[in-house]
PDB file of C-alpha atoms in Angstrom:
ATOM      1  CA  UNK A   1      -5.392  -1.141  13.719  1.00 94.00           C
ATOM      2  CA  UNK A   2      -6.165  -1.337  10.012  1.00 98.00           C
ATOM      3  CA  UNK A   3      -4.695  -2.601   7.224  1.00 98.00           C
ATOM      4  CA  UNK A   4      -3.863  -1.068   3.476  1.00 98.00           C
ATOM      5  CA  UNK A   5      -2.073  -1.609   0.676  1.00 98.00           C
ATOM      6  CA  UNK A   6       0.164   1.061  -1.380  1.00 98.00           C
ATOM      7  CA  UNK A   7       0.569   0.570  -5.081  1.00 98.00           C
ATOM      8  CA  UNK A   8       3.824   1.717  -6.462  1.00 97.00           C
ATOM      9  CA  UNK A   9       5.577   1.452 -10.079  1.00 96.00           C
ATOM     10  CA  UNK A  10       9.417   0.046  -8.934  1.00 95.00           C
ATOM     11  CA  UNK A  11      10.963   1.806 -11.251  1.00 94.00           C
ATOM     12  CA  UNK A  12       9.604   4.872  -9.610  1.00 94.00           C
ATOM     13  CA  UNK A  13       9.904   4.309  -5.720  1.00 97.00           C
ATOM     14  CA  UNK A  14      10.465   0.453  -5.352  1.00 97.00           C
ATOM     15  CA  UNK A  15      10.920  -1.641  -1.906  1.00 98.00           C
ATOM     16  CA  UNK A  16      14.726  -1.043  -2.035  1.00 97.00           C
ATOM     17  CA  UNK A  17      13.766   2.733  -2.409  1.00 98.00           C
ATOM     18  CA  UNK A  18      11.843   1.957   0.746  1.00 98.00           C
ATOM     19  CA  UNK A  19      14.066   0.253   2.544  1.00 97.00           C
ATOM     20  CA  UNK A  20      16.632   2.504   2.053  1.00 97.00           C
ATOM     21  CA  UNK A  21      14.467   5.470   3.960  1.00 97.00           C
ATOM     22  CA  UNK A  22      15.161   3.397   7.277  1.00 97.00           C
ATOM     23  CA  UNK A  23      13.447   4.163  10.406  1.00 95.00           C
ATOM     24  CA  UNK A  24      12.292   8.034   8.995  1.00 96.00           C
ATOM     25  CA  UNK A  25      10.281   6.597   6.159  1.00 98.00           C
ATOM     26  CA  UNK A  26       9.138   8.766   3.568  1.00 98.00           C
ATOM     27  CA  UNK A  27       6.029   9.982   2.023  1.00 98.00           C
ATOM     28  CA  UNK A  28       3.474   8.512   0.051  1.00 98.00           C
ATOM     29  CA  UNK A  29       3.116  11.361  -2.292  1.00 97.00           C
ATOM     30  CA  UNK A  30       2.040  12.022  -5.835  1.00 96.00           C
ATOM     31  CA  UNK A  31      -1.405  10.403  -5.248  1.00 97.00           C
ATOM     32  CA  UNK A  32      -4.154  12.458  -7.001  1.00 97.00           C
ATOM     33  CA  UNK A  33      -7.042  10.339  -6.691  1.00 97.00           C
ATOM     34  CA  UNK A  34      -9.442  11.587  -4.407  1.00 97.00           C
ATOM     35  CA  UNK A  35     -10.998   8.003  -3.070  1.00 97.00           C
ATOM     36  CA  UNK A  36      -6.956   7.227  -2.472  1.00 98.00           C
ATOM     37  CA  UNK A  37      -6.509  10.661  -0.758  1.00 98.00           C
ATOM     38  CA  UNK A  38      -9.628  10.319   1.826  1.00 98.00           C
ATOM     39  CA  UNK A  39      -7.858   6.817   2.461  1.00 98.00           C
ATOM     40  CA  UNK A  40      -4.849   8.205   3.908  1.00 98.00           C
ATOM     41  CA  UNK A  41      -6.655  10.998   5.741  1.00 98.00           C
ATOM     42  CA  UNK A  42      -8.354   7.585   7.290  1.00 98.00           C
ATOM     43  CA  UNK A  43      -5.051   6.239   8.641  1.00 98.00           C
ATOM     44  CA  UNK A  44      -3.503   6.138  11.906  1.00 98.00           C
ATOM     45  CA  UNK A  45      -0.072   5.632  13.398  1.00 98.00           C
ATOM     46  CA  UNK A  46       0.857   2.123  13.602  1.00 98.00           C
ATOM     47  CA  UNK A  47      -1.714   1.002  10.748  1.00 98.00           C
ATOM     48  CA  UNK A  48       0.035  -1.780   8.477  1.00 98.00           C
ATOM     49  CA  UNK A  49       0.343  -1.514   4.644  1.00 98.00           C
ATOM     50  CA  UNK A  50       1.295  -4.080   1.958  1.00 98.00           C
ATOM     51  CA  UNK A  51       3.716  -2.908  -0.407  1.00 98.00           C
ATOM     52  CA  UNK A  52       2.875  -3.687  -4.103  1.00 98.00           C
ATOM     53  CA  UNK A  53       4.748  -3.352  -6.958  1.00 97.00           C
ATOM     54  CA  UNK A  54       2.150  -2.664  -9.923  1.00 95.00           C
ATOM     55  CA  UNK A  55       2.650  -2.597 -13.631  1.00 89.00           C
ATOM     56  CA  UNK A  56       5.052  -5.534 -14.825  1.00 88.00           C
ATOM     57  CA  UNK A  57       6.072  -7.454 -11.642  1.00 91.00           C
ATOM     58  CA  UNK A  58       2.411  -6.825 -10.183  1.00 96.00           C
ATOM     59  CA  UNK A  59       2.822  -8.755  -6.552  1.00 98.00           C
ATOM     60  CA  UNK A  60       3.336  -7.760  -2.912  1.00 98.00           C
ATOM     61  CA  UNK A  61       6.676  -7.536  -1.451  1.00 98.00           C
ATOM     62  CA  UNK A  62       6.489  -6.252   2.097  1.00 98.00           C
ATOM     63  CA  UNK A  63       4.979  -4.434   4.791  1.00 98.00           C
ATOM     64  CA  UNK A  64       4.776  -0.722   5.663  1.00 98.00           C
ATOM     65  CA  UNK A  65       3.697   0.991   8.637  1.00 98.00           C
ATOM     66  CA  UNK A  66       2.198   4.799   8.459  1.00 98.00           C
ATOM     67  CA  UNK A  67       4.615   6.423  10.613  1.00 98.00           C
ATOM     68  CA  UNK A  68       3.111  10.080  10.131  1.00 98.00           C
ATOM     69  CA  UNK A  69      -0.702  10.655   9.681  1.00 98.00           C
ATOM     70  CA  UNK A  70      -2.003  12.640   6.694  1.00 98.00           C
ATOM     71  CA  UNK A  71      -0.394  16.041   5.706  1.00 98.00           C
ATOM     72  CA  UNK A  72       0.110  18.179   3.038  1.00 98.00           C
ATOM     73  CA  UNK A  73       1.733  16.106   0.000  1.00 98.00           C
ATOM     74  CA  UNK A  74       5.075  18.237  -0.518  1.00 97.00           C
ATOM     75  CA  UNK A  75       5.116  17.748  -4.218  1.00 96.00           C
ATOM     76  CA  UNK A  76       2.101  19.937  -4.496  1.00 97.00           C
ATOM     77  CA  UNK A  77       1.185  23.531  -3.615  1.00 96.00           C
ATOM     78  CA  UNK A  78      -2.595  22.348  -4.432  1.00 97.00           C
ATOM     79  CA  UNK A  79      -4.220  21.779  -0.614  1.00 95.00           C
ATOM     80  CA  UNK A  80      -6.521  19.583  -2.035  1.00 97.00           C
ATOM     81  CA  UNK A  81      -3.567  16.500  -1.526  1.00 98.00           C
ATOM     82  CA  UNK A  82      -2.635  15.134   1.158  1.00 98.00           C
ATOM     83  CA  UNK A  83      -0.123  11.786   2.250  1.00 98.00           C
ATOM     84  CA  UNK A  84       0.981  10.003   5.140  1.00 98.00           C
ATOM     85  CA  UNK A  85       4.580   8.700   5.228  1.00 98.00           C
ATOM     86  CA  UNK A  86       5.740   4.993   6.027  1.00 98.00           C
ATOM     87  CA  UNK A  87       8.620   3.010   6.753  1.00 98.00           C
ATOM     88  CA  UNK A  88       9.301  -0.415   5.896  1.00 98.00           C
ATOM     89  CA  UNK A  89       8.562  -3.218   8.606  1.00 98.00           C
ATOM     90  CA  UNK A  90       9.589  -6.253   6.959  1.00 97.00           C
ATOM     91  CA  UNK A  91      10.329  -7.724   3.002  1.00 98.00           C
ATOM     92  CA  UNK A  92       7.750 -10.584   2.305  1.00 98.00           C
ATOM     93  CA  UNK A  93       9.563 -14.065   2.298  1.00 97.00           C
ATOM     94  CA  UNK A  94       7.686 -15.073  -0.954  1.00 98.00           C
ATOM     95  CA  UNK A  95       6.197 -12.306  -2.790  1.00 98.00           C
ATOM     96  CA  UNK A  96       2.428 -12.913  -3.521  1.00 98.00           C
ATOM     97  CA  UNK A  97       1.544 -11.734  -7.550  1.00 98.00           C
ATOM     98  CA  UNK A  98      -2.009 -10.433  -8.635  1.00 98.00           C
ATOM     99  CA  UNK A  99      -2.389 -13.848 -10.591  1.00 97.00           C
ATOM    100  CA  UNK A 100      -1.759 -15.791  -6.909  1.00 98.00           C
ATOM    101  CA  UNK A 101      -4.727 -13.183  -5.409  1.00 98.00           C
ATOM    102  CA  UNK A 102      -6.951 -13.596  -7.835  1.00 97.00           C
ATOM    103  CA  UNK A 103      -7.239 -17.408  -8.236  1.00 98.00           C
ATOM    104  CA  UNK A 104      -7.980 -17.796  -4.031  1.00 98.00           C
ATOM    105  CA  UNK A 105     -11.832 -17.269  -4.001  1.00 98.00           C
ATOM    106  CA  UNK A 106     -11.151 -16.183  -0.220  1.00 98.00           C
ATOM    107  CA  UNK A 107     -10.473 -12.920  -1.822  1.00 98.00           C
ATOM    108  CA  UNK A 108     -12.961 -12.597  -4.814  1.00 97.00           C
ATOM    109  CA  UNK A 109     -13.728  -9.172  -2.905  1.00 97.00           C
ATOM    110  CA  UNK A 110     -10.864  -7.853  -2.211  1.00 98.00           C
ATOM    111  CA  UNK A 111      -9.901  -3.816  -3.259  1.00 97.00           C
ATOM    112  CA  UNK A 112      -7.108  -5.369  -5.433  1.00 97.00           C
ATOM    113  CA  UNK A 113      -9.499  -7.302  -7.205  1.00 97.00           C
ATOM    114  CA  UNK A 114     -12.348  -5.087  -7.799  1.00 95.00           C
ATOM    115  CA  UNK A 115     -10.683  -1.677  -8.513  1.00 91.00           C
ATOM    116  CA  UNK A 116      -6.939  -2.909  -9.365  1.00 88.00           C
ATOM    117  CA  UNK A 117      -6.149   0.811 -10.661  1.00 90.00           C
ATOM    118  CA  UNK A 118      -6.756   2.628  -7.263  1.00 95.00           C
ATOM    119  CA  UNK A 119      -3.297   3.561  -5.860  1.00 96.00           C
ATOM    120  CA  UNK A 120      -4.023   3.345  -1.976  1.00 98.00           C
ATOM    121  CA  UNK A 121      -6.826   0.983  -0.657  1.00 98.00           C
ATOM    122  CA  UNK A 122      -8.051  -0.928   2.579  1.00 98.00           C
ATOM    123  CA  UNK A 123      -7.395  -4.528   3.200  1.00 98.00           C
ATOM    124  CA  UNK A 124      -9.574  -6.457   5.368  1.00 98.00           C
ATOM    125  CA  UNK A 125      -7.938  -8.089   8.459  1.00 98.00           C
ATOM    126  CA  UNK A 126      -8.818 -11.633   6.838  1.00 98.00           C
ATOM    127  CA  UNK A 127      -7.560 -11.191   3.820  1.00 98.00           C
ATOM    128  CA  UNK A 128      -4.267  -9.466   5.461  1.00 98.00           C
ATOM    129  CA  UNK A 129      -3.631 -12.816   7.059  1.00 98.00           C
ATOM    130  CA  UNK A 130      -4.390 -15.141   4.376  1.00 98.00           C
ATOM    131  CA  UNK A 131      -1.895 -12.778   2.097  1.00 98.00           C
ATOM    132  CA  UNK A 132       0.725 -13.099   4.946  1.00 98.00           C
ATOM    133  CA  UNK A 133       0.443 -16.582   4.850  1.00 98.00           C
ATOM    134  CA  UNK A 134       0.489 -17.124   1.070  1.00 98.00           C
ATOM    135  CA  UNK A 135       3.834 -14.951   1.304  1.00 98.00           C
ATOM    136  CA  UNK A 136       5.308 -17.372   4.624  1.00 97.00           C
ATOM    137  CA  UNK A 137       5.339 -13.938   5.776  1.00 96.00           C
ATOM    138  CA  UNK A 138       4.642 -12.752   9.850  1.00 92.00           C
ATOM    139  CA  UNK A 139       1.556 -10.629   9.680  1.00 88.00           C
TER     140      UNK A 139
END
């Protein structure tokens, strides 16, 4: 299994939006970066996401799992994009911020950190756990 995270702006498709999808999930569409794209052409069923609100609130609230491998995005007639659609697993107890992941040197490397502007990127399986516990969250 491996582990992502999915940036979102929540007043475009927020955790309720998520939540609200059920057991069908949705898709992760819109994404037009092509390091994102080959990302979700990486993932498999089962794989685990963190859910993160960017722009104002800028933390992770819950966990996704990719519940359909990549496909054509829908919102594009471009075959050049692709998705993968996800459902929503579980809220976080205590959502972690940017400001909370970037003062724990255990994750001075992470994606989040380095390249905070790509829209879909891995997650280690250490850092997944140390983010699940700085949330009181089950990983």
């Amino acid at each position: 299994m491996a582990y992502w995270l999915f940036k979102t702006e929540p007043v475009t498709w927020s955790w309720e939006d998520q939540l609200a999808k059920g057991e069908a999930g949705e898709e992760w569409d819109g994404v037009r970066n092509y390091q994102a794209r080959n990302f979700m052409r990486e993932m498999q069923l089962g794989d685990l996401g963190f859910f993160y609100h960017s722009q104002k609130d800028r933390e992770i609230v819950g966990i996704v799992e990719v519940c359909a491998e990549a496909h054509p995005d829908s919102t594009t007639d471009d075959d050049r994009w692709d998705c993968v659609d996800v459902k929503a697993v579980r809220p976080f107890v205590t959502p972690v911020t940017l400001d909370t992941i970037k003062a724990d040197p255990r994750l001075s490397d992470m994606v989040l950190v380095k390249s905070p502007r790509l829209s879909v990127q891995p997650v280690t399986a250490q850092e997944w756990q140390i983010i699940c516990a700085l949330g009181a969250t089950t990983p």
